[in-house]
Amino acid sequence: AQKITQTQPGMFVQEKEAVTLDCTYDTSDQSYGLFWYKQPSSGEMIFLIYQGSYDEQNATEGRYSLNFQKARKSANLVISASQLGDSAMYFCAMREGGAGGFKTIFGAGTRLFVKA
Amino acid sequence: EAGVAQSPRYKIIEKRQSVAFWCNPISGHATLYWYQQILGQGPKLLIQFQNNGVVDDSQLPKDRFSAERLKGVDSTLKIQPAKLEDSAVYLCASSLDRFSYGYTFGSGTRLTVV
């Protein structure tokens, strides 16, 4: 069963507007972490934001915020004031693990297109 | 600080040939990961090293894929023999240790098997 689900293969947003990228996850662990990465056409994965399962406040990093709803098992990424440079693939990821260390699994991604 | 270095950037080979990818992690990072990213999918972990030991290789197709991290620094991922379905981007990442959440990824090697 998929552990990370990103239901939006592609999204369009007008420059300067906000956009929400959806992510739901499935885990039986009590302690886990959720991430969002950006992958531009150059190919490298760029870390954007992290939310721990015990964090009570939603994580924010500049124009990025993570809307964490634990009961619904969702971790949506909100990008405010979109810029043309935000056009890229966005991946939601979850870290699970134990004594041996953590394993991070990724969703299938959402391609964001920012229109001028 | 220098990022994670990978080479080559692109590689095209015929099926049944062999290929090797190289990764140099960030200095001081004990944990190194190889991910396979097939077009249209998210990255999938192939193997995770802690220093020069393997932590997790449960998703590595061991009949054709091998990886090593001699001396706990650079790593090499090899495919022999390659199949068409191995066409993908191979991403290397490193982190300070296996409990860190801050992964740094390289730019990847795009492999095309024809």
PDB file of C-alpha atoms in Angstrom:
ATOM      1  CA  ALA A   1       0.000   0.000   0.000  1.00  0.00           C
ATOM      2  CA  GLN A   2       1.224   3.480  -0.805  1.00  0.00           C
ATOM      3  CA  LYS A   3       2.460   5.289   2.221  1.00  0.00           C
ATOM      4  CA  ILE A   4       2.677   8.738   0.661  1.00  0.00           C
ATOM      5  CA  THR A   5      -0.071   9.895  -1.663  1.00  0.00           C
ATOM      6  CA  GLN A   6       0.068  13.002  -3.795  1.00  0.00           C
ATOM      7  CA  THR A   7      -3.163  13.136  -5.769  1.00  0.00           C
ATOM      8  CA  GLN A   8      -2.344  16.127  -7.968  1.00  0.00           C
ATOM      9  CA  PRO A   9      -0.079  15.163 -10.893  1.00  0.00           C
ATOM     10  CA  GLY A  10      -0.009  18.786 -12.045  1.00  0.00           C
ATOM     11  CA  MET A  11      -1.053  22.179 -10.732  1.00  0.00           C
ATOM     12  CA  PHE A  12      -1.215  25.645 -12.259  1.00  0.00           C
ATOM     13  CA  VAL A  13      -0.986  28.866 -10.275  1.00  0.00           C
ATOM     14  CA  GLN A  14      -0.841  32.508 -11.266  1.00  0.00           C
ATOM     15  CA  GLU A  15       2.295  34.374 -10.300  1.00  0.00           C
ATOM     16  CA  LYS A  16       1.984  36.102  -6.888  1.00  0.00           C
ATOM     17  CA  GLU A  17      -0.898  33.878  -5.808  1.00  0.00           C
ATOM     18  CA  ALA A  18      -0.796  31.156  -3.160  1.00  0.00           C
ATOM     19  CA  VAL A  19      -1.026  27.453  -3.965  1.00  0.00           C
ATOM     20  CA  THR A  20      -1.570  24.332  -1.875  1.00  0.00           C
ATOM     21  CA  LEU A  21      -0.023  20.996  -2.811  1.00  0.00           C
ATOM     22  CA  ASP A  22      -1.716  18.018  -1.192  1.00  0.00           C
ATOM     23  CA  CYS A  23      -0.075  15.130   0.610  1.00  0.00           C
ATOM     24  CA  THR A  24      -1.553  12.337   2.690  1.00  0.00           C
ATOM     25  CA  TYR A  25       0.437   9.658   4.438  1.00  0.00           C
ATOM     26  CA  ASP A  26      -0.022   6.373   6.192  1.00  0.00           C
ATOM     27  CA  THR A  27       1.999   5.110   9.127  1.00  0.00           C
ATOM     28  CA  SER A  28       1.506   3.205  12.343  1.00  0.00           C
ATOM     29  CA  ASP A  29       4.510   4.863  13.972  1.00  0.00           C
ATOM     30  CA  GLN A  30       3.925   7.505  16.636  1.00  0.00           C
ATOM     31  CA  SER A  31       7.183   9.239  15.810  1.00  0.00           C
ATOM     32  CA  TYR A  32       7.777  10.240  12.226  1.00  0.00           C
ATOM     33  CA  GLY A  33       8.799  13.209  10.135  1.00  0.00           C
ATOM     34  CA  LEU A  34       7.324  14.795   7.047  1.00  0.00           C
ATOM     35  CA  PHE A  35       9.242  16.684   4.405  1.00  0.00           C
ATOM     36  CA  TRP A  36       8.747  18.564   1.212  1.00  0.00           C
ATOM     37  CA  TYR A  37      11.400  18.673  -1.487  1.00  0.00           C
ATOM     38  CA  LYS A  38      11.549  20.694  -4.695  1.00  0.00           C
ATOM     39  CA  GLN A  39      13.067  19.210  -7.834  1.00  0.00           C
ATOM     40  CA  PRO A  40      13.723  21.742 -10.617  1.00  0.00           C
ATOM     41  CA  SER A  41      14.561  20.664 -14.132  1.00  0.00           C
ATOM     42  CA  SER A  42      18.239  20.507 -13.170  1.00  0.00           C
ATOM     43  CA  GLY A  43      17.372  17.331 -11.270  1.00  0.00           C
ATOM     44  CA  GLU A  44      18.624  17.842  -7.779  1.00  0.00           C
ATOM     45  CA  MET A  45      16.297  17.546  -4.823  1.00  0.00           C
ATOM     46  CA  ILE A  46      16.129  20.665  -2.676  1.00  0.00           C
ATOM     47  CA  PHE A  47      14.913  20.372   0.904  1.00  0.00           C
ATOM     48  CA  LEU A  48      12.145  22.888   1.645  1.00  0.00           C
ATOM     49  CA  ILE A  49      10.501  22.184   4.974  1.00  0.00           C
ATOM     50  CA  TYR A  50      10.217  19.627   7.770  1.00  0.00           C
ATOM     51  CA  GLN A  51       7.469  18.785  10.275  1.00  0.00           C
ATOM     52  CA  GLY A  52       7.923  16.366  13.145  1.00  0.00           C
ATOM     53  CA  SER A  53       4.955  14.323  14.271  1.00  0.00           C
ATOM     54  CA  TYR A  54       5.136  15.775  17.772  1.00  0.00           C
ATOM     55  CA  ASP A  55       5.458  19.383  16.628  1.00  0.00           C
ATOM     56  CA  GLU A  56       2.345  21.230  17.696  1.00  0.00           C
ATOM     57  CA  GLN A  57       2.837  24.210  15.445  1.00  0.00           C
ATOM     58  CA  ASN A  58       2.847  24.080  11.672  1.00  0.00           C
ATOM     59  CA  ALA A  59       6.323  24.475  10.201  1.00  0.00           C
ATOM     60  CA  THR A  60       7.123  27.591   8.190  1.00  0.00           C
ATOM     61  CA  GLU A  61      10.178  28.496   6.120  1.00  0.00           C
ATOM     62  CA  GLY A  62       9.906  31.807   4.328  1.00  0.00           C
ATOM     63  CA  ARG A  63       7.174  31.483   1.703  1.00  0.00           C
ATOM     64  CA  TYR A  64       6.660  27.795   2.483  1.00  0.00           C
ATOM     65  CA  SER A  65       4.385  26.496   5.208  1.00  0.00           C
ATOM     66  CA  LEU A  66       3.274  22.999   6.005  1.00  0.00           C
ATOM     67  CA  ASN A  67      -0.383  22.535   6.945  1.00  0.00           C
ATOM     68  CA  PHE A  68      -0.110  19.536   9.265  1.00  0.00           C
ATOM     69  CA  GLN A  69      -3.353  17.796  10.200  1.00  0.00           C
ATOM     70  CA  LYS A  70      -2.342  14.767  12.208  1.00  0.00           C
ATOM     71  CA  ALA A  71      -5.774  13.214  12.657  1.00  0.00           C
ATOM     72  CA  ARG A  72      -6.384  13.369   8.924  1.00  0.00           C
ATOM     73  CA  LYS A  73      -2.810  12.255   8.173  1.00  0.00           C
ATOM     74  CA  SER A  74      -2.249  15.112   5.816  1.00  0.00           C
ATOM     75  CA  ALA A  75       0.755  17.372   5.345  1.00  0.00           C
ATOM     76  CA  ASN A  76      -0.058  19.882   2.640  1.00  0.00           C
ATOM     77  CA  LEU A  77       2.515  22.377   1.389  1.00  0.00           C
ATOM     78  CA  VAL A  78       1.404  25.977   0.992  1.00  0.00           C
ATOM     79  CA  ILE A  79       3.498  28.278  -1.179  1.00  0.00           C
ATOM     80  CA  SER A  80       2.586  31.922  -0.781  1.00  0.00           C
ATOM     81  CA  ALA A  81       3.239  34.623  -3.370  1.00  0.00           C
ATOM     82  CA  SER A  82       4.257  32.180  -6.115  1.00  0.00           C
ATOM     83  CA  GLN A  83       7.208  33.096  -8.300  1.00  0.00           C
ATOM     84  CA  LEU A  84       8.126  31.883 -11.777  1.00  0.00           C
ATOM     85  CA  GLY A  85      11.114  30.094 -10.236  1.00  0.00           C
ATOM     86  CA  ASP A  86       8.752  27.942  -8.196  1.00  0.00           C
ATOM     87  CA  SER A  87       7.873  25.965 -11.336  1.00  0.00           C
ATOM     88  CA  ALA A  88       9.202  22.483 -10.546  1.00  0.00           C
ATOM     89  CA  MET A  89       8.293  19.037  -9.253  1.00  0.00           C
ATOM     90  CA  TYR A  90       7.403  18.893  -5.574  1.00  0.00           C
ATOM     91  CA  PHE A  91       7.739  15.740  -3.527  1.00  0.00           C
ATOM     92  CA  CYS A  92       6.228  14.936  -0.168  1.00  0.00           C
ATOM     93  CA  ALA A  93       8.260  12.479   1.888  1.00  0.00           C
ATOM     94  CA  MET A  94       7.972  10.687   5.200  1.00  0.00           C
ATOM     95  CA  ARG A  95      10.694   9.472   7.493  1.00  0.00           C
ATOM     96  CA  GLU A  96      10.007   6.384   9.570  1.00  0.00           C
ATOM     97  CA  GLY A  97      12.409   4.358  11.526  1.00  0.00           C
ATOM     98  CA  GLY A  98      13.767   2.905  14.666  1.00  0.00           C
ATOM     99  CA  ALA A  99      16.965   1.747  16.222  1.00  0.00           C
ATOM    100  CA  GLY A 100      18.649   1.088  12.915  1.00  0.00           C
ATOM    101  CA  GLY A 101      18.075   4.574  11.683  1.00  0.00           C
ATOM    102  CA  PHE A 102      15.533   6.280   9.540  1.00  0.00           C
ATOM    103  CA  LYS A 103      14.208   5.513   6.100  1.00  0.00           C
ATOM    104  CA  THR A 104      12.653   8.206   3.962  1.00  0.00           C
ATOM    105  CA  ILE A 105      10.025   7.335   1.369  1.00  0.00           C
ATOM    106  CA  PHE A 106       8.717   9.693  -1.283  1.00  0.00           C
ATOM    107  CA  GLY A 107       5.407  10.313  -2.975  1.00  0.00           C
ATOM    108  CA  ALA A 108       4.993  10.392  -6.753  1.00  0.00           C
ATOM    109  CA  GLY A 109       5.213  14.166  -6.872  1.00  0.00           C
ATOM    110  CA  THR A 110       3.209  17.132  -8.137  1.00  0.00           C
ATOM    111  CA  ARG A 111       4.399  19.281 -11.011  1.00  0.00           C
ATOM    112  CA  LEU A 112       3.735  22.951 -10.365  1.00  0.00           C
ATOM    113  CA  PHE A 113       3.471  25.442 -13.210  1.00  0.00           C
ATOM    114  CA  VAL A 114       3.584  29.134 -12.323  1.00  0.00           C
ATOM    115  CA  LYS A 115       2.018  31.380 -14.960  1.00  0.00           C
ATOM    116  CA  ALA A 116       3.158  34.942 -15.582  1.00  0.00           C
TER     117      ALA A 116
ATOM    118  CA  GLU B   1      30.397  23.844   1.795  1.00  0.00           C
ATOM    119  CA  ALA B   2      30.668  21.767  -1.338  1.00  0.00           C
ATOM    120  CA  GLY B   3      27.585  19.774  -2.241  1.00  0.00           C
ATOM    121  CA  VAL B   4      27.168  16.117  -3.111  1.00  0.00           C
ATOM    122  CA  ALA B   5      29.063  15.384  -6.311  1.00  0.00           C
ATOM    123  CA  GLN B   6      27.914  12.771  -8.801  1.00  0.00           C
ATOM    124  CA  SER B   7      29.294  11.604 -12.103  1.00  0.00           C
ATOM    125  CA  PRO B   8      28.666  11.070 -14.883  1.00  0.00           C
ATOM    126  CA  ARG B   9      25.762  13.440 -15.416  1.00  0.00           C
ATOM    127  CA  TYR B  10      24.343  11.385 -18.280  1.00  0.00           C
ATOM    128  CA  LYS B  11      24.968   7.861 -19.544  1.00  0.00           C
ATOM    129  CA  ILE B  12      23.537   5.916 -22.447  1.00  0.00           C
ATOM    130  CA  ILE B  13      24.254   2.195 -22.698  1.00  0.00           C
ATOM    131  CA  GLU B  14      22.867  -0.819 -24.464  1.00  0.00           C
ATOM    132  CA  LYS B  15      20.987  -3.483 -22.545  1.00  0.00           C
ATOM    133  CA  ARG B  16      23.197  -6.179 -21.045  1.00  0.00           C
ATOM    134  CA  GLN B  17      26.095  -3.750 -20.741  1.00  0.00           C
ATOM    135  CA  SER B  18      27.459  -2.675 -17.389  1.00  0.00           C
ATOM    136  CA  VAL B  19      27.627   0.812 -15.934  1.00  0.00           C
ATOM    137  CA  ALA B  20      28.968   2.470 -12.795  1.00  0.00           C
ATOM    138  CA  PHE B  21      28.034   5.689 -11.054  1.00  0.00           C
ATOM    139  CA  TRP B  22      30.161   7.594  -8.597  1.00  0.00           C
ATOM    140  CA  CYS B  23      29.173   9.742  -5.633  1.00  0.00           C
ATOM    141  CA  ASN B  24      31.218  11.953  -3.338  1.00  0.00           C
ATOM    142  CA  PRO B  25      29.174  13.051  -0.306  1.00  0.00           C
ATOM    143  CA  ILE B  26      29.551  16.176   1.761  1.00  0.00           C
ATOM    144  CA  SER B  27      32.666  16.027   3.892  1.00  0.00           C
ATOM    145  CA  GLY B  28      31.905  14.616   7.314  1.00  0.00           C
ATOM    146  CA  HIS B  29      28.600  13.051   6.359  1.00  0.00           C
ATOM    147  CA  ALA B  30      28.561   9.514   7.666  1.00  0.00           C
ATOM    148  CA  THR B  31      25.390   8.360   5.942  1.00  0.00           C
ATOM    149  CA  LEU B  32      25.069   7.946   2.201  1.00  0.00           C
ATOM    150  CA  TYR B  33      21.997   6.973   0.197  1.00  0.00           C
ATOM    151  CA  TRP B  34      21.427   5.848  -3.366  1.00  0.00           C
ATOM    152  CA  TYR B  35      17.959   6.456  -4.775  1.00  0.00           C
ATOM    153  CA  GLN B  36      16.472   5.398  -8.109  1.00  0.00           C
ATOM    154  CA  GLN B  37      13.983   7.791  -9.675  1.00  0.00           C
ATOM    155  CA  ILE B  38      12.066   6.398 -12.633  1.00  0.00           C
ATOM    156  CA  LEU B  39      10.415   9.003 -14.853  1.00  0.00           C
ATOM    157  CA  GLY B  40       7.138  10.166 -13.354  1.00  0.00           C
ATOM    158  CA  GLN B  41       7.786   8.620  -9.954  1.00  0.00           C
ATOM    159  CA  GLY B  42       9.285   9.673  -6.664  1.00  0.00           C
ATOM    160  CA  PRO B  43      12.750   8.516  -5.653  1.00  0.00           C
ATOM    161  CA  LYS B  44      13.021   4.981  -4.290  1.00  0.00           C
ATOM    162  CA  LEU B  45      15.757   4.066  -1.819  1.00  0.00           C
ATOM    163  CA  LEU B  46      18.137   1.428  -3.172  1.00  0.00           C
ATOM    164  CA  ILE B  47      20.777   1.314  -0.479  1.00  0.00           C
ATOM    165  CA  GLN B  48      21.860   3.183   2.634  1.00  0.00           C
ATOM    166  CA  PHE B  49      25.384   3.206   4.056  1.00  0.00           C
ATOM    167  CA  GLN B  50      26.526   4.228   7.506  1.00  0.00           C
ATOM    168  CA  ASN B  51      30.244   4.904   7.066  1.00  0.00           C
ATOM    169  CA  ASN B  52      31.340   1.887   5.023  1.00  0.00           C
ATOM    170  CA  GLY B  53      28.666  -0.497   6.305  1.00  0.00           C
ATOM    171  CA  VAL B  54      25.298  -1.237   4.716  1.00  0.00           C
ATOM    172  CA  VAL B  55      22.296  -0.222   6.854  1.00  0.00           C
ATOM    173  CA  ASP B  56      19.518  -1.039   4.404  1.00  0.00           C
ATOM    174  CA  ASP B  57      19.669  -2.668   0.971  1.00  0.00           C
ATOM    175  CA  SER B  58      16.259  -4.309   1.038  1.00  0.00           C
ATOM    176  CA  GLN B  59      15.164  -2.733  -2.246  1.00  0.00           C
ATOM    177  CA  LEU B  60      18.406  -3.242  -4.137  1.00  0.00           C
ATOM    178  CA  PRO B  61      18.055  -5.812  -6.965  1.00  0.00           C
ATOM    179  CA  LYS B  62      21.094  -7.735  -5.869  1.00  0.00           C
ATOM    180  CA  ASP B  63      21.204  -9.989  -8.918  1.00  0.00           C
ATOM    181  CA  ARG B  64      22.335  -7.047 -11.017  1.00  0.00           C
ATOM    182  CA  PHE B  65      22.999  -4.070  -8.748  1.00  0.00           C
ATOM    183  CA  SER B  66      25.920  -3.689  -6.386  1.00  0.00           C
ATOM    184  CA  ALA B  67      27.245  -0.800  -4.351  1.00  0.00           C
ATOM    185  CA  GLU B  68      30.208  -0.133  -2.175  1.00  0.00           C
ATOM    186  CA  ARG B  69      31.527   2.636  -0.020  1.00  0.00           C
ATOM    187  CA  LEU B  70      35.141   1.874   0.622  1.00  0.00           C
ATOM    188  CA  LYS B  71      36.791   3.949   3.367  1.00  0.00           C
ATOM    189  CA  GLY B  72      33.406   5.416   4.262  1.00  0.00           C
ATOM    190  CA  VAL B  73      33.623   8.346   1.859  1.00  0.00           C
ATOM    191  CA  ASP B  74      33.033   7.947  -1.886  1.00  0.00           C
ATOM    192  CA  SER B  75      30.560   5.395  -3.151  1.00  0.00           C
ATOM    193  CA  THR B  76      30.060   3.515  -6.408  1.00  0.00           C
ATOM    194  CA  LEU B  77      26.806   2.006  -7.656  1.00  0.00           C
ATOM    195  CA  LYS B  78      27.103  -0.606 -10.412  1.00  0.00           C
ATOM    196  CA  ILE B  79      24.575  -2.268 -12.671  1.00  0.00           C
ATOM    197  CA  GLN B  80      25.578  -5.442 -14.489  1.00  0.00           C
ATOM    198  CA  PRO B  81      23.919  -6.389 -16.785  1.00  0.00           C
ATOM    199  CA  ALA B  82      21.601  -3.446 -17.403  1.00  0.00           C
ATOM    200  CA  LYS B  83      17.971  -3.884 -18.439  1.00  0.00           C
ATOM    201  CA  LEU B  84      15.673  -1.454 -20.217  1.00  0.00           C
ATOM    202  CA  GLU B  85      13.718  -0.891 -16.998  1.00  0.00           C
ATOM    203  CA  ASP B  86      16.858   0.410 -15.280  1.00  0.00           C
ATOM    204  CA  SER B  87      16.484   3.650 -17.246  1.00  0.00           C
ATOM    205  CA  ALA B  88      16.129   6.248 -14.509  1.00  0.00           C
ATOM    206  CA  VAL B  89      17.881   9.018 -12.637  1.00  0.00           C
ATOM    207  CA  TYR B  90      20.163   7.716  -9.906  1.00  0.00           C
ATOM    208  CA  LEU B  91      20.371  10.160  -7.029  1.00  0.00           C
ATOM    209  CA  CYS B  92      22.974  10.126  -4.321  1.00  0.00           C
ATOM    210  CA  ALA B  93      22.320  11.871  -1.007  1.00  0.00           C
ATOM    211  CA  SER B  94      24.195  12.237   2.239  1.00  0.00           C
ATOM    212  CA  SER B  95      23.416  13.237   5.803  1.00  0.00           C
ATOM    213  CA  LEU B  96      25.418  13.842   8.935  1.00  0.00           C
ATOM    214  CA  ASP B  97      24.253  10.547  10.392  1.00  0.00           C
ATOM    215  CA  ARG B  98      21.415   8.084   9.942  1.00  0.00           C
ATOM    216  CA  PHE B  99      19.208   9.969  12.413  1.00  0.00           C
ATOM    217  CA  SER B 100      19.505  13.273  10.607  1.00  0.00           C
ATOM    218  CA  TYR B 101      16.577  14.511   8.606  1.00  0.00           C
ATOM    219  CA  GLY B 102      18.642  16.967   6.598  1.00  0.00           C
ATOM    220  CA  TYR B 103      19.527  15.090   3.428  1.00  0.00           C
ATOM    221  CA  THR B 104      21.580  16.814   0.744  1.00  0.00           C
ATOM    222  CA  PHE B 105      21.097  15.425  -2.736  1.00  0.00           C
ATOM    223  CA  GLY B 106      23.398  15.471  -5.711  1.00  0.00           C
ATOM    224  CA  SER B 107      22.211  16.389  -9.208  1.00  0.00           C
ATOM    225  CA  GLY B 108      21.892  12.756 -10.189  1.00  0.00           C
ATOM    226  CA  THR B 109      22.995  10.580 -13.084  1.00  0.00           C
ATOM    227  CA  ARG B 110      20.470  10.103 -15.840  1.00  0.00           C
ATOM    228  CA  LEU B 111      20.804   6.577 -17.247  1.00  0.00           C
ATOM    229  CA  THR B 112      19.209   5.555 -20.523  1.00  0.00           C
ATOM    230  CA  VAL B 113      19.318   1.880 -21.472  1.00  0.00           C
ATOM    231  CA  VAL B 114      18.571   1.215 -25.148  1.00  0.00           C
TER     232      VAL B 114
END
